[in-house]
PDB file of C-alpha atoms in Angstrom:
ATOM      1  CA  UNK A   1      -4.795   2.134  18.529  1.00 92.00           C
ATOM      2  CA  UNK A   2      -1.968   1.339  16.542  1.00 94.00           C
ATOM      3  CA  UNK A   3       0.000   5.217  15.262  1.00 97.00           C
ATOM      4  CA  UNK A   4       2.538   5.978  12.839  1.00 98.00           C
ATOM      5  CA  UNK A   5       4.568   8.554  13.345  1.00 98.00           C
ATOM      6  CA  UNK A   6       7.277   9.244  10.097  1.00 98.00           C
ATOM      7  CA  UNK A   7      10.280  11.833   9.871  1.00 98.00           C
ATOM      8  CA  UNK A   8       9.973  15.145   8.348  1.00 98.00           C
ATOM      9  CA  UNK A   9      10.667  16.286   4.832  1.00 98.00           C
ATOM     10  CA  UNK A  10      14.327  15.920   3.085  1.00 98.00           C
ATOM     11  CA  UNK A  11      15.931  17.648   0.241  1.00 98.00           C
ATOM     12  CA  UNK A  12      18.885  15.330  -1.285  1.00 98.00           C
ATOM     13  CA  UNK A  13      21.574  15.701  -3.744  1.00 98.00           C
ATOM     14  CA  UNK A  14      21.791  12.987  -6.668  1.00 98.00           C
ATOM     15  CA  UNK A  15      24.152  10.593  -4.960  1.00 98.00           C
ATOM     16  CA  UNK A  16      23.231  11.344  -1.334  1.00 98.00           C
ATOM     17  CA  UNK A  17      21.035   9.428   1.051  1.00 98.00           C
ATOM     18  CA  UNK A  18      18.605   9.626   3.320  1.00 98.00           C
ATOM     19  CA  UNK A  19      17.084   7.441   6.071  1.00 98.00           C
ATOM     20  CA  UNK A  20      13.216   7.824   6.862  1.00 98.00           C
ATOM     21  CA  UNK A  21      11.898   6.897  10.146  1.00 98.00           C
ATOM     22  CA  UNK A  22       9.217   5.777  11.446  1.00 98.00           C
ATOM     23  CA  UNK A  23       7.889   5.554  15.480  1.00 98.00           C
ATOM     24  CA  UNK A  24       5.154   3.238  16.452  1.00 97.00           C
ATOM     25  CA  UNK A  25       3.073   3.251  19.120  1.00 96.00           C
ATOM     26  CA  UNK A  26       0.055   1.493  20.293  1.00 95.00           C
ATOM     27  CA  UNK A  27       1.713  -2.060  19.727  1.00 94.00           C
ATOM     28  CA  UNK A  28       5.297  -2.975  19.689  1.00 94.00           C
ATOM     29  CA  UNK A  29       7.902  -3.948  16.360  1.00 92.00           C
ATOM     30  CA  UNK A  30       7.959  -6.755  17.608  1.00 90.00           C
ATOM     31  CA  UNK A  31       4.395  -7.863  17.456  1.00 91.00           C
ATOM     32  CA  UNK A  32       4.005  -6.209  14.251  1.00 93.00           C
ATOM     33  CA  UNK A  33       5.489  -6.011  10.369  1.00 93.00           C
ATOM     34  CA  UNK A  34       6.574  -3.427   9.075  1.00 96.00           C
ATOM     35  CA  UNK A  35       6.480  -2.817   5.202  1.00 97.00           C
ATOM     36  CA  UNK A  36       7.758   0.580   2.880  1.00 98.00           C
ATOM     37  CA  UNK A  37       5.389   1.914   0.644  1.00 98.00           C
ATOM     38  CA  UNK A  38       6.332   4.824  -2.120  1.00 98.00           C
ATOM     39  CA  UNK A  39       4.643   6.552  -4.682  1.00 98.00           C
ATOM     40  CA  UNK A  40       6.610   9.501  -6.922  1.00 98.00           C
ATOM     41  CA  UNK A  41       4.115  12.870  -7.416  1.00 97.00           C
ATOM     42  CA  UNK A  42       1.498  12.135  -9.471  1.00 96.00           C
ATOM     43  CA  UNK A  43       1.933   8.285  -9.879  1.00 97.00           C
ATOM     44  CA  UNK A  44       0.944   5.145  -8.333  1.00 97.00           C
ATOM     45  CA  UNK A  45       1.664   3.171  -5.037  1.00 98.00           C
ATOM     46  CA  UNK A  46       5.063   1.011  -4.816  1.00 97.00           C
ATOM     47  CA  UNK A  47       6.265  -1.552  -2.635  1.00 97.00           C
ATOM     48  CA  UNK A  48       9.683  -1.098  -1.772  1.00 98.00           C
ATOM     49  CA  UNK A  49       9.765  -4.121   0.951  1.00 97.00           C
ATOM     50  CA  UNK A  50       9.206  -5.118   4.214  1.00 95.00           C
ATOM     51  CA  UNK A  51       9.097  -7.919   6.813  1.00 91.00           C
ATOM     52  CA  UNK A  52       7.489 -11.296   5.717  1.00 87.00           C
ATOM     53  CA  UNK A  53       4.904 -11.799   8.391  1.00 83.00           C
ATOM     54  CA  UNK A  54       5.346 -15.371   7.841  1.00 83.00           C
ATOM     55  CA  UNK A  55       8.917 -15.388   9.067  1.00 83.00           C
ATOM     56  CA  UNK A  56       9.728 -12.138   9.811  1.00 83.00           C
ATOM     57  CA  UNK A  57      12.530 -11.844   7.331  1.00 91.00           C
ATOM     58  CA  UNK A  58      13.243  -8.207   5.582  1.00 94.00           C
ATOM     59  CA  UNK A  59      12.645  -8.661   2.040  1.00 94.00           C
ATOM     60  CA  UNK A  60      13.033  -5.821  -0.181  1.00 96.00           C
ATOM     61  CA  UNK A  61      12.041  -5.180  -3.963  1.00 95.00           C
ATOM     62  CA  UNK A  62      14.352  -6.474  -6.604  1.00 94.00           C
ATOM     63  CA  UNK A  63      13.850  -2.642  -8.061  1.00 95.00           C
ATOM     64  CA  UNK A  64      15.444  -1.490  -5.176  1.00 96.00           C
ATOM     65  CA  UNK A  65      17.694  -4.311  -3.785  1.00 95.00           C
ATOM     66  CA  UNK A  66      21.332  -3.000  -3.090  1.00 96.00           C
ATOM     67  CA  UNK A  67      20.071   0.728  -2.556  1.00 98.00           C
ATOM     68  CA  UNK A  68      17.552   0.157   0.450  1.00 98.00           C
ATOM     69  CA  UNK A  69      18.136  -1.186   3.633  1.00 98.00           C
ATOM     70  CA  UNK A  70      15.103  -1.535   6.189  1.00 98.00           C
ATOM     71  CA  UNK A  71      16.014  -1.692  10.205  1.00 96.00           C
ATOM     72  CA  UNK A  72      14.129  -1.711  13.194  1.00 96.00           C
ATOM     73  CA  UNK A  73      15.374  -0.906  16.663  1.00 96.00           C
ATOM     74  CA  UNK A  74      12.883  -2.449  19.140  1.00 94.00           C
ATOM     75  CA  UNK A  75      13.973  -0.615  21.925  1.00 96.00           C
ATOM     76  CA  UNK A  76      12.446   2.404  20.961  1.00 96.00           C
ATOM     77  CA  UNK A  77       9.517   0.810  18.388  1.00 97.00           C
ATOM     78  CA  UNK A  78      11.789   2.708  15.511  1.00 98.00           C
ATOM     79  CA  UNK A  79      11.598   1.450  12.090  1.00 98.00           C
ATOM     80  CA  UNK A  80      14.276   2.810   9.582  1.00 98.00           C
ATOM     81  CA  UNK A  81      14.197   3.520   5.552  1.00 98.00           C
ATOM     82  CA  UNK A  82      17.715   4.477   4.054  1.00 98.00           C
ATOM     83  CA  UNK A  83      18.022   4.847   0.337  1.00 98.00           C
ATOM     84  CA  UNK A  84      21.356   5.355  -1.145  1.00 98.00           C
ATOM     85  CA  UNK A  85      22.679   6.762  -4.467  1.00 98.00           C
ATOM     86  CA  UNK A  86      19.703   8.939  -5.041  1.00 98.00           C
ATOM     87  CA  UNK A  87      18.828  10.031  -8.115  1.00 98.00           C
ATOM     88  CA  UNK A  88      15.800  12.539  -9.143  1.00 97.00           C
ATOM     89  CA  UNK A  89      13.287   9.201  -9.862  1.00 97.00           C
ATOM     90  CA  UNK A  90      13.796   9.075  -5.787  1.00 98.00           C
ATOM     91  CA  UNK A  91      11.509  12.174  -5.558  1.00 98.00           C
ATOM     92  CA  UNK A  92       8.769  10.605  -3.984  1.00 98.00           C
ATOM     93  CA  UNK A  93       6.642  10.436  -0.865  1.00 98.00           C
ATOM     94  CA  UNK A  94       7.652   7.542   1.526  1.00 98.00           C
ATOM     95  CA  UNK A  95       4.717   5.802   3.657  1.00 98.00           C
ATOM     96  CA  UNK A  96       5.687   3.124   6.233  1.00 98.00           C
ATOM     97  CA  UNK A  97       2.720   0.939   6.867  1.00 98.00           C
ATOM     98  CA  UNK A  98       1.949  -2.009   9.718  1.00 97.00           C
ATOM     99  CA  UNK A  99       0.341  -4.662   8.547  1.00 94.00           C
ATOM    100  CA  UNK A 100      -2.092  -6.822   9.774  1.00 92.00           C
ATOM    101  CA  UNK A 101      -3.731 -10.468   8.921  1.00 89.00           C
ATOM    102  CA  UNK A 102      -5.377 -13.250  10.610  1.00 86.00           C
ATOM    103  CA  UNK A 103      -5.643 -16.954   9.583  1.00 87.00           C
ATOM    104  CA  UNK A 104      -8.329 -19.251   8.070  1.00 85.00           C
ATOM    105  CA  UNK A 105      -8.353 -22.821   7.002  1.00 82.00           C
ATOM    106  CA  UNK A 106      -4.467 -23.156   6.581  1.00 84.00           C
ATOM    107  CA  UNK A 107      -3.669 -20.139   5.162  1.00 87.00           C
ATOM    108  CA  UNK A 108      -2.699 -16.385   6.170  1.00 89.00           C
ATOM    109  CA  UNK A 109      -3.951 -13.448   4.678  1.00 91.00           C
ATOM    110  CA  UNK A 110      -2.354 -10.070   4.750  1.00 94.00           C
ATOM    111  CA  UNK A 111      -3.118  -6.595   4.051  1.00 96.00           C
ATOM    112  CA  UNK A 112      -1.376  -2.759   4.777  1.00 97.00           C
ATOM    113  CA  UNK A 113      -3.716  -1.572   7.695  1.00 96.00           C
ATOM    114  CA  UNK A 114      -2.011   1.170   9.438  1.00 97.00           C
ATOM    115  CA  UNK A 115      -0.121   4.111   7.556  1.00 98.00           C
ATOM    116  CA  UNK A 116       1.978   7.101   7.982  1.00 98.00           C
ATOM    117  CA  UNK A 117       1.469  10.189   7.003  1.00 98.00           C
ATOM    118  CA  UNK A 118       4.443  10.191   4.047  1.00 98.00           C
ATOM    119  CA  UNK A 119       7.915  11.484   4.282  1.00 98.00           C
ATOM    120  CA  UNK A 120       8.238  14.009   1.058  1.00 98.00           C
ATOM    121  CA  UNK A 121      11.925  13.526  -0.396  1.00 98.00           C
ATOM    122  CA  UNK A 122      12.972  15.296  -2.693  1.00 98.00           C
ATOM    123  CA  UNK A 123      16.423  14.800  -5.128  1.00 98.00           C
ATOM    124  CA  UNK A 124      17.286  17.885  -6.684  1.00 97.00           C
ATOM    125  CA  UNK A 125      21.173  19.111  -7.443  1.00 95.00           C
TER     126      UNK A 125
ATOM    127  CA  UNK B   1       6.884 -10.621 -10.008  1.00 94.00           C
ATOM    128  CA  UNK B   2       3.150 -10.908 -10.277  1.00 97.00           C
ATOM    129  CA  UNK B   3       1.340  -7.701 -12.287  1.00 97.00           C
ATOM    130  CA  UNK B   4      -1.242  -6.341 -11.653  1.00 98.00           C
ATOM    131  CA  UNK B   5      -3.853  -4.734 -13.745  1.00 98.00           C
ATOM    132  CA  UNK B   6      -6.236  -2.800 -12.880  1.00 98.00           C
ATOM    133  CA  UNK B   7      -9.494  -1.269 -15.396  1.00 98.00           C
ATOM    134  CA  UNK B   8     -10.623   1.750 -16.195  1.00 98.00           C
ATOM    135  CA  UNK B   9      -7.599   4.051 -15.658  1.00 98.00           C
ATOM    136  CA  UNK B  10     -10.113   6.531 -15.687  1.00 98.00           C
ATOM    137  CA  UNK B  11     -13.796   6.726 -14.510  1.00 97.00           C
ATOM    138  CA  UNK B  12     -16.180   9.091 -14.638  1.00 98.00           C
ATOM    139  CA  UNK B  13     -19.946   8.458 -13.080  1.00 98.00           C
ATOM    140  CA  UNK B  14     -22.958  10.388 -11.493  1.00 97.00           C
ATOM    141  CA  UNK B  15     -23.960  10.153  -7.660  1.00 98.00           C
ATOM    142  CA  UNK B  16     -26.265   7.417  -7.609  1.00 98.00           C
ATOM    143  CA  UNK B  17     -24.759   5.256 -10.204  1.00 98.00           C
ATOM    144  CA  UNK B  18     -23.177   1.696  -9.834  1.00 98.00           C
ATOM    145  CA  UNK B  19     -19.498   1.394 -10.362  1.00 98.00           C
ATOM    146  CA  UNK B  20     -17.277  -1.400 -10.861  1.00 98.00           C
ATOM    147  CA  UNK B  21     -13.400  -1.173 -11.048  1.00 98.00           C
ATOM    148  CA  UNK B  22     -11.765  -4.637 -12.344  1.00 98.00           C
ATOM    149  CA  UNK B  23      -8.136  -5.702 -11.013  1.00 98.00           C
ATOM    150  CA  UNK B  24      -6.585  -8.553 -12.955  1.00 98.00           C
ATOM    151  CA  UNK B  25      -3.388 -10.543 -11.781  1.00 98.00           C
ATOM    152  CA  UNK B  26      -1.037 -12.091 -14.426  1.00 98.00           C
ATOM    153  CA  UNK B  27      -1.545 -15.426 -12.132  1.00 98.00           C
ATOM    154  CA  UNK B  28      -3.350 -17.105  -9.829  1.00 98.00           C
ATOM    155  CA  UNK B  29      -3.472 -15.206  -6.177  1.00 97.00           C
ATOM    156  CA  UNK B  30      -6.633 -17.374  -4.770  1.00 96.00           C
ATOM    157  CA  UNK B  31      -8.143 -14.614  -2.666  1.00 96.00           C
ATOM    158  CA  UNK B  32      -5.210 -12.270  -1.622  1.00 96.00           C
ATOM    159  CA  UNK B  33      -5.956  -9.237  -2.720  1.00 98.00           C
ATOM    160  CA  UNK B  34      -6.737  -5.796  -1.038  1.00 98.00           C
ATOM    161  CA  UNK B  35      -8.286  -2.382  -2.149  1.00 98.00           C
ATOM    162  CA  UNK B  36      -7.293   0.607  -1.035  1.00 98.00           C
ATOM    163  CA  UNK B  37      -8.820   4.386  -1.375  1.00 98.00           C
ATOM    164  CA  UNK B  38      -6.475   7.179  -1.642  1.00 98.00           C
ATOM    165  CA  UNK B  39      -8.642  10.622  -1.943  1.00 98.00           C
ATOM    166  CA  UNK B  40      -6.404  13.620  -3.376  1.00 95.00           C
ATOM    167  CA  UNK B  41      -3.780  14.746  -0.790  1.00 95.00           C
ATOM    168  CA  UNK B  42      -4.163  12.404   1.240  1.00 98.00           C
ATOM    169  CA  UNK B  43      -2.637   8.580   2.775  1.00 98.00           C
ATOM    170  CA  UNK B  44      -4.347   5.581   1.321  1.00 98.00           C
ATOM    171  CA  UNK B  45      -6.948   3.804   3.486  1.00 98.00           C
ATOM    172  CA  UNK B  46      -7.423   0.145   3.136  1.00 98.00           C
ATOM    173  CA  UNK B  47     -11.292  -0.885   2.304  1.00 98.00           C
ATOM    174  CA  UNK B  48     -11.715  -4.516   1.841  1.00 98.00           C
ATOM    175  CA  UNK B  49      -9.246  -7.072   2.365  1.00 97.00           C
ATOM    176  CA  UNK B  50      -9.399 -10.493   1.443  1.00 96.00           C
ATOM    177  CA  UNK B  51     -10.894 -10.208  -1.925  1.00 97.00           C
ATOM    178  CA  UNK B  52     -14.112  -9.341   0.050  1.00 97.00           C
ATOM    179  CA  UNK B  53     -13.990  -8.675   3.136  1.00 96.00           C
ATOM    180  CA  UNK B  54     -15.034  -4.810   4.672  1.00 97.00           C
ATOM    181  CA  UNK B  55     -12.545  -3.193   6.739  1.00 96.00           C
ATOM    182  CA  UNK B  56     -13.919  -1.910   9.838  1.00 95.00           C
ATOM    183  CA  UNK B  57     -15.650   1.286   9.331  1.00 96.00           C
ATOM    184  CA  UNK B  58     -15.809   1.049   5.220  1.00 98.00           C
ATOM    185  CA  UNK B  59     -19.745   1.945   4.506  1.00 97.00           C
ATOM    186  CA  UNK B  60     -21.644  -0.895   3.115  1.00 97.00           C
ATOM    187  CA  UNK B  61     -21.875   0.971   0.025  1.00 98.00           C
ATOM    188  CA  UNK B  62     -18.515  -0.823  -1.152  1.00 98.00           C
ATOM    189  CA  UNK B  63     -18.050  -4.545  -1.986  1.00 98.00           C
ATOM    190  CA  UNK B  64     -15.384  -6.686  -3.439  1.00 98.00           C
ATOM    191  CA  UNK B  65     -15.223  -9.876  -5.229  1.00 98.00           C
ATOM    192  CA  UNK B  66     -13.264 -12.404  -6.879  1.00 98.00           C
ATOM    193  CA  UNK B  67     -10.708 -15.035  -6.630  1.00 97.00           C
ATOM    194  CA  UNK B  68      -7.947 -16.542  -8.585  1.00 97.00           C
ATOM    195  CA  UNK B  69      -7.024 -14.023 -11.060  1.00 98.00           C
ATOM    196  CA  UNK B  70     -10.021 -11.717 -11.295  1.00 98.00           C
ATOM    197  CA  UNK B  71     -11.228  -9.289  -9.035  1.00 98.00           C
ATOM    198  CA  UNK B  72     -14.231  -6.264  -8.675  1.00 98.00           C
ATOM    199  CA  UNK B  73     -14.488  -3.271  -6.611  1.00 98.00           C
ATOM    200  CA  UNK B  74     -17.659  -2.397  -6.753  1.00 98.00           C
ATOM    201  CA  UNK B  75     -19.173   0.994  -5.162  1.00 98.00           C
ATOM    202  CA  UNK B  76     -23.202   0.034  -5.465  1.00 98.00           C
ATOM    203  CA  UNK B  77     -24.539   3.296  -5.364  1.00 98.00           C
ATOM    204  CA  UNK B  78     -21.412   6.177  -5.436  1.00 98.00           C
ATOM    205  CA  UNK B  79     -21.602   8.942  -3.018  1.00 98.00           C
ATOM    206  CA  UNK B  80     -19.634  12.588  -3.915  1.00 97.00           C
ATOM    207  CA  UNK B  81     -16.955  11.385  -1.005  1.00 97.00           C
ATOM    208  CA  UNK B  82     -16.005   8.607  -2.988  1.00 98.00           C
ATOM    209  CA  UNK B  83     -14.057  10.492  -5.377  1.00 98.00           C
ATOM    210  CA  UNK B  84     -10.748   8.854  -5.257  1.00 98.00           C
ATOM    211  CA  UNK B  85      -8.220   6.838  -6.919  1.00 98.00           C
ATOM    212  CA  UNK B  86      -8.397   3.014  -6.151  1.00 98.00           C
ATOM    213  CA  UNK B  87      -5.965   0.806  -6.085  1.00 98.00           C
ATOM    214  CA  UNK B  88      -5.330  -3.118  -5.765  1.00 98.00           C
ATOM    215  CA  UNK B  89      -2.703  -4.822  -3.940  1.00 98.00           C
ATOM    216  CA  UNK B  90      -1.671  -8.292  -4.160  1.00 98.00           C
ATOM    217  CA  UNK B  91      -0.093  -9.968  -1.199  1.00 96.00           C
ATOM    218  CA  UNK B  92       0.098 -13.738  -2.166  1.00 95.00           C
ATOM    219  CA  UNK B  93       3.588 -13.440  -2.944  1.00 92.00           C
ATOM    220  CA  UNK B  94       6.372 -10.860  -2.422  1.00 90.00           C
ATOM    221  CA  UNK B  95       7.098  -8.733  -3.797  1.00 91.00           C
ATOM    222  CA  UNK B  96       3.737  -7.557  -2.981  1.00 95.00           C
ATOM    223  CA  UNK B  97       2.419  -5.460  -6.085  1.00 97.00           C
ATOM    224  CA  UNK B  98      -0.275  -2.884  -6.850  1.00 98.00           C
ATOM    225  CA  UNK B  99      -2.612  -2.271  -9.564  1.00 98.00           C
ATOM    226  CA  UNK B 100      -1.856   1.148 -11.328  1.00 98.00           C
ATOM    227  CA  UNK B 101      -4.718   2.660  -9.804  1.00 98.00           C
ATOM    228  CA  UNK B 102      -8.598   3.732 -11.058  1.00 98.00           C
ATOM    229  CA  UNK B 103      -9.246   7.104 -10.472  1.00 98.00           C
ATOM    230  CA  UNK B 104     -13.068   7.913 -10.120  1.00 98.00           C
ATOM    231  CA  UNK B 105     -14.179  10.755 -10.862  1.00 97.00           C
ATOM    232  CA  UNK B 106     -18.292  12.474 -10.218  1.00 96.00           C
ATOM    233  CA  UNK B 107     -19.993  13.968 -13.317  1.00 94.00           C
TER     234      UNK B 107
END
C-alpha cells in the first residue's frame, strides 16, 4: 500500500523559502510520479507541477515557474518541494500526491491517487 | 491552460435526494477527467477517474459521466457523509487544472 509521508509545519518570512518533503513507501520514485498539489485556507485545489508520467519530465505551473523547483532523491524514495521568494499568497497547505493510470486503446489516462497529509506553510513577517 | 468550470458553487439538498454537480472544460479533454471529495479538514480522496470510472472502495451511490467538454458528478441518492466539497481535475494536458470546487451541503 502505497504511503505518503510529508514534512511538518513551517512559518516563513516574505522573501524566505522553504522546501517540503515528502517520503514514500510501499512503491519506489522510480516506479511512480510524483505531482504538487496546493490549496491556500479556504480556497480551492492547485496544481503546482509534477512529473509527466508519459516521459517522466518535471513540469511545473507557468504560475509558479522560476519560484518552484521539484527533486526527487531515489535513494531514499524522497521527493522535494522548495518555493522561493515567499510572499503571504504562499500561505497555503502543500499536498504531494502519486499518481496512478493505466492504458486503453492507445491512450493513457491519469489521475492523483495517493495523497499526503498537507504541509501547513505559513508567510507571515 | 485549459479552465475548468465547475456548477453550482454552492449546493444545498436533503438525504435522499439526487444530485448532480456539472464540470465544464474550455476545450475538448475526451474523457480525462477526475473527481475528487474533500470533506472539511481533511485530504481530498479521488472518486471516479476516467470520466466514469469508480475508484476502488467509492459506494455505488456515486457516478460520473461525460466526455469531450462536459461532465456530471452525480450522487443518486445523497447520504449525510457526503457532505463535501467536490472538485474536477483535468489531466489531458498539463498543466493539469481543477474545477473551483462544489460544495454540498445537507438541508
Amino acid at each position: 500500500q502505497v504511503r505518503l509521508v510529508q514534512s511538518g509545519a513551517e512559518v516563513k518570512k516574505p522573501g524566505a523559502s522553504v522546501k517540503v518533503s515528502c517520503k514514500l513507501s510501499g512503491n519506489t520514485l522510480s516506479e511512480t510520479s510524483m505531482h504538487w498539489v496546493r490549496q491556500a485556507p479556504g480556497k480551492g485545489l492547485e496544481w503546482m507541477g509534477g512529473s509527466d508520467p508519459e516521459d517522466a519530465k518535471t513540469i511545473y505551473a507557468q504560475k509558479f515557474q522560476g519560484r518552484v523547483t521539484m527533486t526527487e532523491d531515489t535513494s531514499t524514495d524522497t521527493a522535494y518541494m522548495e518555493l522561493s521568494g515567499l510572499r503571504s499568497e504562499d500561505t497555503a497547505v502543500y499536498y504531494c500526491v502519486a499518481d496512478d493510470g493505466y492504458c486503453s486503446g492507445g491512450s493513457c489516462f491519469y489521475y492523483l491517487d495517493v495523497w499526503g497529509k498537507g504541509t501547513t506553510v505559513t508567510v507571515s513577517s | 491552460d485549459i479552465q475548468m468550470t465547475q456548477s453550482p458553487a454552492t449546493l444545498s439538498a436533503s438525504v435522499g435526494d439526487r444530485v448532480t454537480i456539472t464540470c465544464r472544460a474550455t476545450q475538448s479533454i475526451s474523457r480525462y477527467l477526475n473527481w475528487y471529495q474533500q470533506k472539511p479538514g481533511k485530504v481530498p480522496k479521488l472518486l471516479i477517474h476516467t470520466a466514469s470510472s469508480l475508484q476502488s472502495g467509492v459506494p455505488s451511490r456515486f457516478s460520473g459521466g461525460g466526455s469531450g467538454t462536459d461532465f456530471t458528478l452525480t450522487i443518486s441518492s445523497l447520504e449525510l457523509e457526503d457532505c463535501a466539497t467536490y472538485y474536477c481535475q483535468q489531466s489531458y494536458t498539463t498543466p493539469w487544472t481543477f474545477g473551483q470546487g462544489t460544495k454540498v451541503e445537507i438541508k
